[in-house]
mmCIF file of C-alpha atoms and ligand atoms in Angstrom:
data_model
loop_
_atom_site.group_PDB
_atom_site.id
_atom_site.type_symbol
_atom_site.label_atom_id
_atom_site.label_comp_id
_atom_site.label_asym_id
_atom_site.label_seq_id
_atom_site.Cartn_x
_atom_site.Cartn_y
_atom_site.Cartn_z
ATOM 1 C CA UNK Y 1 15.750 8.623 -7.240
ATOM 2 C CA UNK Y 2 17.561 8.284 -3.686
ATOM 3 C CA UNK Y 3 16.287 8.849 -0.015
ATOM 4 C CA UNK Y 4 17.675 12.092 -0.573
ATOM 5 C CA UNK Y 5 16.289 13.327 -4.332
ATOM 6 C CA UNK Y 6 12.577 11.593 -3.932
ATOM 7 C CA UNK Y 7 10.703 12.406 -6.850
ATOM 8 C CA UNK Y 8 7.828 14.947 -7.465
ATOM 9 C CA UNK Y 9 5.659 12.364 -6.732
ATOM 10 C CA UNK Y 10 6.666 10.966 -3.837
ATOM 11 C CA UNK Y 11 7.626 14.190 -2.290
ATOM 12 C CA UNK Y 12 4.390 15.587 -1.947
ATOM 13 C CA UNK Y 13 3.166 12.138 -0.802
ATOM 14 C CA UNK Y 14 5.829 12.889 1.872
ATOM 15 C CA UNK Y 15 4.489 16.653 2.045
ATOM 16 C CA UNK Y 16 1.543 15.344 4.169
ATOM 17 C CA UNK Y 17 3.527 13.144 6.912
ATOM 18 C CA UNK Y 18 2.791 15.028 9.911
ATOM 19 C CA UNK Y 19 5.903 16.095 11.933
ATOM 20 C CA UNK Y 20 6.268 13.733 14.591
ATOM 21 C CA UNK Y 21 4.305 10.862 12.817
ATOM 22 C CA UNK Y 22 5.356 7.606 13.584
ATOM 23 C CA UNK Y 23 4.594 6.256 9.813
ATOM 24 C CA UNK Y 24 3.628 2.901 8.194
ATOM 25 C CA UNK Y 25 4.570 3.055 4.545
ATOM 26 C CA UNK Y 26 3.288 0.175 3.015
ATOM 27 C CA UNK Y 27 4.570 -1.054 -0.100
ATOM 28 C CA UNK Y 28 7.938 0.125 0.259
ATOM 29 C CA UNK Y 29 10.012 -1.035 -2.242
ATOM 30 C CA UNK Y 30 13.492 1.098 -1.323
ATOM 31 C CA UNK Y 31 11.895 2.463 1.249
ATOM 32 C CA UNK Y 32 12.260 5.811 -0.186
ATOM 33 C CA UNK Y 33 9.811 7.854 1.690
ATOM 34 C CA UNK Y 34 10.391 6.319 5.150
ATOM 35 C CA UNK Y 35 14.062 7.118 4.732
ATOM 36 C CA UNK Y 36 13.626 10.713 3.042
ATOM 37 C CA UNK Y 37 11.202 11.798 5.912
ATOM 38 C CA UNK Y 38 13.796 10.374 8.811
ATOM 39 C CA UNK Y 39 16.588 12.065 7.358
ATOM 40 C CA UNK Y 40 14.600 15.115 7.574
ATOM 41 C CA UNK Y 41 13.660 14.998 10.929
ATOM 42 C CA UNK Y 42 9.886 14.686 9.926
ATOM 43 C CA UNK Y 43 8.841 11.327 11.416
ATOM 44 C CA UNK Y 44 10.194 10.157 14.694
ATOM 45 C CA UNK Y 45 9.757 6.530 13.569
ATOM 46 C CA UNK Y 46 8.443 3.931 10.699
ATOM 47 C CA UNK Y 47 7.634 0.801 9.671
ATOM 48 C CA UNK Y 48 8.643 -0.123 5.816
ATOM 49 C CA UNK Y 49 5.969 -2.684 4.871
ATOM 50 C CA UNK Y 50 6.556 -5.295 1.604
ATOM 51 C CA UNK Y 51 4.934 -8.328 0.788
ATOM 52 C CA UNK Y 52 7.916 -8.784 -2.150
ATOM 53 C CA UNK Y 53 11.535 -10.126 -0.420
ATOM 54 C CA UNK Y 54 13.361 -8.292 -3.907
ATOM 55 C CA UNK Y 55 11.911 -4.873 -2.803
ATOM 56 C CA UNK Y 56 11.885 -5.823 1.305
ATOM 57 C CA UNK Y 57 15.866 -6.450 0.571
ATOM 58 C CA UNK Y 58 16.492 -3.288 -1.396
ATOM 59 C CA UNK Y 59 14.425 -1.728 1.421
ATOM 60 C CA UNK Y 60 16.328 -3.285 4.530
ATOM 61 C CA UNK Y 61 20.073 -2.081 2.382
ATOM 62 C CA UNK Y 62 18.682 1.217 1.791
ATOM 63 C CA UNK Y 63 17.799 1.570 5.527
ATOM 64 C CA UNK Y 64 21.244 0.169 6.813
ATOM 65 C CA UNK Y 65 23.120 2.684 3.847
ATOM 66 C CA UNK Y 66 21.194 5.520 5.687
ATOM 67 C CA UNK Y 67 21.845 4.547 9.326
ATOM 68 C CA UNK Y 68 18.367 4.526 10.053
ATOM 69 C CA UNK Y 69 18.080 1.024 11.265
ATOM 70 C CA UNK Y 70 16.810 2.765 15.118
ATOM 71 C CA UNK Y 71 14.408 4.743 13.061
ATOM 72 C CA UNK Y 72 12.937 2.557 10.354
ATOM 73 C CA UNK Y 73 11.736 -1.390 10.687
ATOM 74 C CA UNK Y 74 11.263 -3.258 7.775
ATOM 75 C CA UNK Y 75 9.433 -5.588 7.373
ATOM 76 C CA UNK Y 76 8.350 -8.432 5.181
ATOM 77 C CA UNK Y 77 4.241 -8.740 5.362
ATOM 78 C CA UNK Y 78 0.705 -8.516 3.632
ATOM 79 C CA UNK Y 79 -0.584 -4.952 3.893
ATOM 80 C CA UNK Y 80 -1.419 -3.840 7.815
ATOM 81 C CA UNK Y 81 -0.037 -7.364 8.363
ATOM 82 C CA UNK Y 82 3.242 -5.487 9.140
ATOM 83 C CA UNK Y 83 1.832 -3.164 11.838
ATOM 84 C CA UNK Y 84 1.275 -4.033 15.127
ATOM 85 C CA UNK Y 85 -0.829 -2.391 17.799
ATOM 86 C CA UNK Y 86 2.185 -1.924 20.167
ATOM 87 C CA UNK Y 87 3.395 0.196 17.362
ATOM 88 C CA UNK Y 88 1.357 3.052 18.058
ATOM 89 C CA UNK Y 89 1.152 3.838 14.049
ATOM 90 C CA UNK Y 90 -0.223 7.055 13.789
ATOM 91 C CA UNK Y 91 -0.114 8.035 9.853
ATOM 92 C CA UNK Y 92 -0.237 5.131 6.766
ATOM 93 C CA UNK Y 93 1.069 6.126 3.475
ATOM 94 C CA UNK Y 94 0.411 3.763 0.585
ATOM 95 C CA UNK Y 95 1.823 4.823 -2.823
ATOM 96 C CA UNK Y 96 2.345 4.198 -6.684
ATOM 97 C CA UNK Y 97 -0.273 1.522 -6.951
ATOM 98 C CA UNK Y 98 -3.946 1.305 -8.105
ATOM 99 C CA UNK Y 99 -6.849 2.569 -6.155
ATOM 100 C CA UNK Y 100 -8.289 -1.094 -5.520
ATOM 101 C CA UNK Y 101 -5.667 -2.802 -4.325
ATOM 102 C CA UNK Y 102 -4.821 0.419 -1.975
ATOM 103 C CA UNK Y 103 -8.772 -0.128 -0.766
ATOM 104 C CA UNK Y 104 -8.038 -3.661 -0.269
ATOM 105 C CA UNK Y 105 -5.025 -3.124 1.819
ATOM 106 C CA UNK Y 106 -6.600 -1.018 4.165
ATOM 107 C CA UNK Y 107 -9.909 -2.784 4.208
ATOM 108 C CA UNK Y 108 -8.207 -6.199 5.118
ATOM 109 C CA UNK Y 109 -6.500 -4.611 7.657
ATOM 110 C CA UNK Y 110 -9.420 -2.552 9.178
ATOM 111 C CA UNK Y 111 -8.607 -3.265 12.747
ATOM 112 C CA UNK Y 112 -5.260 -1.981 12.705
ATOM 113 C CA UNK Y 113 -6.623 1.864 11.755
ATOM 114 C CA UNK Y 114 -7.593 2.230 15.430
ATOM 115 C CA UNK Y 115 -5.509 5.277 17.008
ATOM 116 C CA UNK Y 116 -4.492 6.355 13.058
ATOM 117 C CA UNK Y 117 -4.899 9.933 12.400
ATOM 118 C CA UNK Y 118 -4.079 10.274 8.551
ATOM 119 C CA UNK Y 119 -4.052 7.911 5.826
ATOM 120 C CA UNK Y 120 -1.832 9.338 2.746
ATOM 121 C CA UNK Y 121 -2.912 7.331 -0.113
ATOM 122 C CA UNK Y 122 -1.744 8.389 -3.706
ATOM 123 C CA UNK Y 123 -3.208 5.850 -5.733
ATOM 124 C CA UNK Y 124 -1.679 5.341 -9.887
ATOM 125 C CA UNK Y 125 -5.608 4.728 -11.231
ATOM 126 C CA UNK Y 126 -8.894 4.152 -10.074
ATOM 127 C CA UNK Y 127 -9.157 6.629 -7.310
ATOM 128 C CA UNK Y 128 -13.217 6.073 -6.710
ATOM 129 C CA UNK Y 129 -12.732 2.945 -4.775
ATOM 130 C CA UNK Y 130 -10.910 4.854 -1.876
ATOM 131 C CA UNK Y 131 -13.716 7.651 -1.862
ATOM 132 C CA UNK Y 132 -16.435 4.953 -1.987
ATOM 133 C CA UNK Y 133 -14.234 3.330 1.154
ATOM 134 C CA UNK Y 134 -13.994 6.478 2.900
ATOM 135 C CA UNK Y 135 -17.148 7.367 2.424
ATOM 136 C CA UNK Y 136 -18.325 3.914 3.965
ATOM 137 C CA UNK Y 137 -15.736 3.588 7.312
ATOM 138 C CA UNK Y 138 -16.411 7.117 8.366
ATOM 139 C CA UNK Y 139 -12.717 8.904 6.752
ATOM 140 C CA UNK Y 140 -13.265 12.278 5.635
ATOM 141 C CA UNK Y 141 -11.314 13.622 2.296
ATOM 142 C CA UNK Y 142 -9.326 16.376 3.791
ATOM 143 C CA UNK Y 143 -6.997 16.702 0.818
ATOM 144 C CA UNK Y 144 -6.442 15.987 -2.638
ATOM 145 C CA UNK Y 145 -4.131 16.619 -4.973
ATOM 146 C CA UNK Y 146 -2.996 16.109 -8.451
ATOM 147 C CA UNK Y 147 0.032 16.142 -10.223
ATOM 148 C CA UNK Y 148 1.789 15.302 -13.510
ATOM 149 C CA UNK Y 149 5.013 13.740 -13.678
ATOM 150 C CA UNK Y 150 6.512 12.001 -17.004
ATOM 151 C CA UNK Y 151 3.947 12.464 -18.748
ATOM 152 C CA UNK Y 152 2.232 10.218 -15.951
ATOM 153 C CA UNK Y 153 -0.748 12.113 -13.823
ATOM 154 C CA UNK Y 154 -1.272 11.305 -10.312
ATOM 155 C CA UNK Y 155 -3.620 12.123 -7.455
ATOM 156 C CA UNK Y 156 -2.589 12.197 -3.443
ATOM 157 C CA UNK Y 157 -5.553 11.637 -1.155
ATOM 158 C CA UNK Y 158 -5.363 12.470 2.417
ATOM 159 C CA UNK Y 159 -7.939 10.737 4.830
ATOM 160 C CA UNK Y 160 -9.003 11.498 8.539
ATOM 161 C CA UNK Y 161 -11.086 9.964 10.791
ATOM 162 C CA UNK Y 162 -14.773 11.917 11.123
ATOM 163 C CA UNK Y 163 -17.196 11.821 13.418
ATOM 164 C CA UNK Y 164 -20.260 12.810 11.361
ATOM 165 C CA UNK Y 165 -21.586 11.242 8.244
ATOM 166 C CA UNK Y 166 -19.723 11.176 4.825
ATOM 167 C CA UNK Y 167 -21.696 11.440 1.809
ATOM 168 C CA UNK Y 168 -20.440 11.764 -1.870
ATOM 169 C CA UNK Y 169 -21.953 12.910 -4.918
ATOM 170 C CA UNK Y 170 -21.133 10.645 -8.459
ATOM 171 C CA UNK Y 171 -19.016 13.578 -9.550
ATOM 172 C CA UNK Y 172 -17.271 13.782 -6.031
ATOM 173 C CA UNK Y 173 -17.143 9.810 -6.140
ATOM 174 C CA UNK Y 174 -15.405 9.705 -9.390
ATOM 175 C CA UNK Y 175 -13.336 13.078 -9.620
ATOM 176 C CA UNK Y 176 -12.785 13.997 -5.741
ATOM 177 C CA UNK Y 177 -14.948 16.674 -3.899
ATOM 178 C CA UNK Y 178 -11.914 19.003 -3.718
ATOM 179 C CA UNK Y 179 -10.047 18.150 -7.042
ATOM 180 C CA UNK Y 180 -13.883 19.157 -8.911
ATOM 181 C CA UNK Y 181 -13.492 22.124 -7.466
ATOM 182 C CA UNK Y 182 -10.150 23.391 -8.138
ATOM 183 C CA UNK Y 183 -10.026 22.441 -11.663
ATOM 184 C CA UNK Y 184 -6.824 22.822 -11.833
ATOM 185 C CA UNK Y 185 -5.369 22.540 -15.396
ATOM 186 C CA UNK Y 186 -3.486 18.789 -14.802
ATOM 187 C CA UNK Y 187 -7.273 17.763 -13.558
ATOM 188 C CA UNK Y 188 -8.614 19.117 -16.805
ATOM 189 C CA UNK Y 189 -6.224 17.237 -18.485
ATOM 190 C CA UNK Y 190 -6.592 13.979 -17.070
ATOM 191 C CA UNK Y 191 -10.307 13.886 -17.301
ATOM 192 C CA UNK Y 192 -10.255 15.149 -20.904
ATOM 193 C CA UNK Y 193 -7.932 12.086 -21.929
ATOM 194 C CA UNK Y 194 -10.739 9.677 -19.813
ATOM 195 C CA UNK Y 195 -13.197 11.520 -21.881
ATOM 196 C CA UNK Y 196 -11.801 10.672 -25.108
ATOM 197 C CA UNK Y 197 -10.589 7.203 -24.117
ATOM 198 C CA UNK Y 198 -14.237 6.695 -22.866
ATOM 199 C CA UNK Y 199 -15.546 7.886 -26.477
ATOM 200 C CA UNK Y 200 -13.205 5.997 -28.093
ATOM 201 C CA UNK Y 201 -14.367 2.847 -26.497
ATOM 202 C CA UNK Y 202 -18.187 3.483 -27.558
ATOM 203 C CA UNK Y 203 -17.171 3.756 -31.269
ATOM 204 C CA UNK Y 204 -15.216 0.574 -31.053
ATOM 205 C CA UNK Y 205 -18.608 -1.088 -29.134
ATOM 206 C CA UNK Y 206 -20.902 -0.126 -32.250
ATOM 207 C CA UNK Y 207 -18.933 -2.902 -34.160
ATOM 208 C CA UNK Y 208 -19.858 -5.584 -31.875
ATOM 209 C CA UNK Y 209 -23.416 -7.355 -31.411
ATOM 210 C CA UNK Y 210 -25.388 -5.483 -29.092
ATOM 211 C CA UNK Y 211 -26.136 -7.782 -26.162
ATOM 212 C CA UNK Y 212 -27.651 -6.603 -23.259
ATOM 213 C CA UNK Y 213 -24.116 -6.535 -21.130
ATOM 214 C CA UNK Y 214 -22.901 -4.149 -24.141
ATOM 215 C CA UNK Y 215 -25.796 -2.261 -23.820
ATOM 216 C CA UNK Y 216 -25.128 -1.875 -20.823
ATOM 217 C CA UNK Y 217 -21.738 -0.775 -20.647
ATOM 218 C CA UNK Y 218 -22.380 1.513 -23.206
ATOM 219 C CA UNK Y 219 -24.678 3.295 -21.079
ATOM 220 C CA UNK Y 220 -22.295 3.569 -18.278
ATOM 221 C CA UNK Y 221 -20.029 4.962 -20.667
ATOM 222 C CA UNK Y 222 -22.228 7.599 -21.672
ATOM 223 C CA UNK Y 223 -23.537 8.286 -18.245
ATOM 224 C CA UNK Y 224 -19.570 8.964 -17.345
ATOM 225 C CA UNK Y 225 -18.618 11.284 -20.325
ATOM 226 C CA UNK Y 226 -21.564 13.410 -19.271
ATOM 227 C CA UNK Y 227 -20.626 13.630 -15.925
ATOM 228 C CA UNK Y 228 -17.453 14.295 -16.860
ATOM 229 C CA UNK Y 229 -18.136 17.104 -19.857
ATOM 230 C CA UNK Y 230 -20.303 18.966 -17.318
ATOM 231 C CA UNK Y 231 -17.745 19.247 -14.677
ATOM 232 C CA UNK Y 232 -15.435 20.402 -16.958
ATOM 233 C CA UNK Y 233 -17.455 22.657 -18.598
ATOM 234 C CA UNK Y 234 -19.606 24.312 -15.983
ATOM 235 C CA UNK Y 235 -18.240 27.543 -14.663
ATOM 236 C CA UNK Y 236 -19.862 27.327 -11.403
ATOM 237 C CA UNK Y 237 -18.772 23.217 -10.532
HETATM 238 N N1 SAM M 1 5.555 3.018 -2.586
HETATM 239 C C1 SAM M 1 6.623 3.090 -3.563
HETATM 240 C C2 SAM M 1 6.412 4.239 -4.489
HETATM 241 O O1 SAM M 1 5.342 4.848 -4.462
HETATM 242 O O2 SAM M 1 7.330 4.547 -5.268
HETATM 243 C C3 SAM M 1 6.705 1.773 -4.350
HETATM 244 C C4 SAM M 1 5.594 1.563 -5.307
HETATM 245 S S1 SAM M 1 5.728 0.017 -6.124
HETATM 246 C C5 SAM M 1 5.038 0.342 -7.641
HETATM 247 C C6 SAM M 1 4.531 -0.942 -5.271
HETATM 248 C C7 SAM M 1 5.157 -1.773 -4.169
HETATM 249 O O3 SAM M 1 4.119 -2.270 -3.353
HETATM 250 C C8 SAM M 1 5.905 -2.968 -4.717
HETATM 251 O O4 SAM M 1 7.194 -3.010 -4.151
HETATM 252 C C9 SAM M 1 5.047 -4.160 -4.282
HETATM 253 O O5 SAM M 1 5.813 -5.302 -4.008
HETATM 254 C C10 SAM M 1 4.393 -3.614 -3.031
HETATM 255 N N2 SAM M 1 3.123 -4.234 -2.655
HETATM 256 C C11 SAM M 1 2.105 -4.607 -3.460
HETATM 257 N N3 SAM M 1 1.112 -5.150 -2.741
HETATM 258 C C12 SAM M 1 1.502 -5.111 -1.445
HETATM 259 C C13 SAM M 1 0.922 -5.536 -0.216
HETATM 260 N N4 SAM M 1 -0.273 -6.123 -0.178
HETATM 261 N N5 SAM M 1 1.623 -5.358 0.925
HETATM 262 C C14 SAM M 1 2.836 -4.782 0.919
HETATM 263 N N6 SAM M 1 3.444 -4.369 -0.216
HETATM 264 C C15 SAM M 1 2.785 -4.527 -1.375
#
């Protein structure tokens, strides 16, 4: 993968940069999207955030190889540590790690979102915290997406600021209000693995002594399978 040849993955992560943006990407270890989107004339400038100085230094060469240095800062920092207000961010993109630690860099740096028009989040796992999160600071899902690459499947959500109330369902929680619609055969994929995983688990929890905690996780567990079988099964979800 270069700035030129991103992959899948981080191409339609890029798909959603609005032209014009000036971008943070945080956790920009090459600095890969930043650079891809500048060469293309998408973004008129960016900030490369890393907390790790391996991945800020690969990141810095990558800009300097490019010739990007008037377009791109990097620089070394925390999460929204590396934006400043003068910056006039107006898009985030945080990609290729899990959904809680993507919540956690955005809730930690909460005061920085002010004047942001689109967060681009494609989180690896665990895409329910950033729902729940959205669903609690007022973002509204606008897009989702989902998408299989080496064998790996990944989702791409796209947040907005909303003025009126944001309310999820479980199922919407858990799969995403537009992925449960679409259905779209990587979706039914992914959650059929879960599924099986999940049942997999339960059988391995009968062999244990049935406290209450295991009792209890067994019900979640069973809650989440059914949740999960009826979307997938349901014509009309
Ligand atoms: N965004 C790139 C992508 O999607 O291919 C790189 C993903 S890489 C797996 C995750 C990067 O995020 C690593 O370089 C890691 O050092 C960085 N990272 C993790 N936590 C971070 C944080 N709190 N602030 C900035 N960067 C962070």
């Amino acid at each position: 993968m270069n700035a030129q040849q991103l992959s899948d993955r981080l191409k339609r992560v890029a798909s959603y940069v609005p032209e014009g943006a000036v971008l943070a990407d945080i956790g920009s270890d090459h600095a890969y999207l930043p650079c891809y989107l500048a060469l293309k004339g998408v973004i008129k400038g960016a900030i490369a955030g890393e907390v790790v100085k391996g991945p800020y230094e690969s990141a810095q060469k990558k800009v300097r190889q490019e010739g990007l240095q008037d377009i791109i800062d990097v620089r070394l920092a925390s999460g929204l540590a590396a934006v400043d207000p003068a910056d006039s961010v107006t898009a985030i993109s945080i990609a290729g790690m899990g959904g809680p630690l993507i919540t956690s860099i955005i809730d930690d740096g909460k005061e920085k979102l002010a004047g942001v028009q689109r967060l681009i989040l494609q989180p690896n796992v665990h895409s329910k915290s950033i729902r729940e999160w959205a669903a609690s600071n007022g973002w509204a899902i606008v897009e989702e997406e989902i998408l299989k690459e080496n064998d790996k499947i990944y989702e791409i959500l796209v947040l907005e600021p909303s003025a009126s109330p944001i309310n999820f369902t479980e199922k919407e929680l858990l799969m995403g209000p537009i992925l449960s619609k679409e259905k779209s055969a990587v979706f039914n994929e992914k959650w059929s693995r879960e599924s099986a995983q999940w049942k997999r688990i339960l059988v391995s929890m009968e062999a244990t002594e049935q406290t209450l905690h295991i009792l209890g996780k067994k019900q979640e567990l069973v809650d989440k399978i059914r949740l999960v079988e009826e979307v997938l099964h349901d014509e009309n979800t």
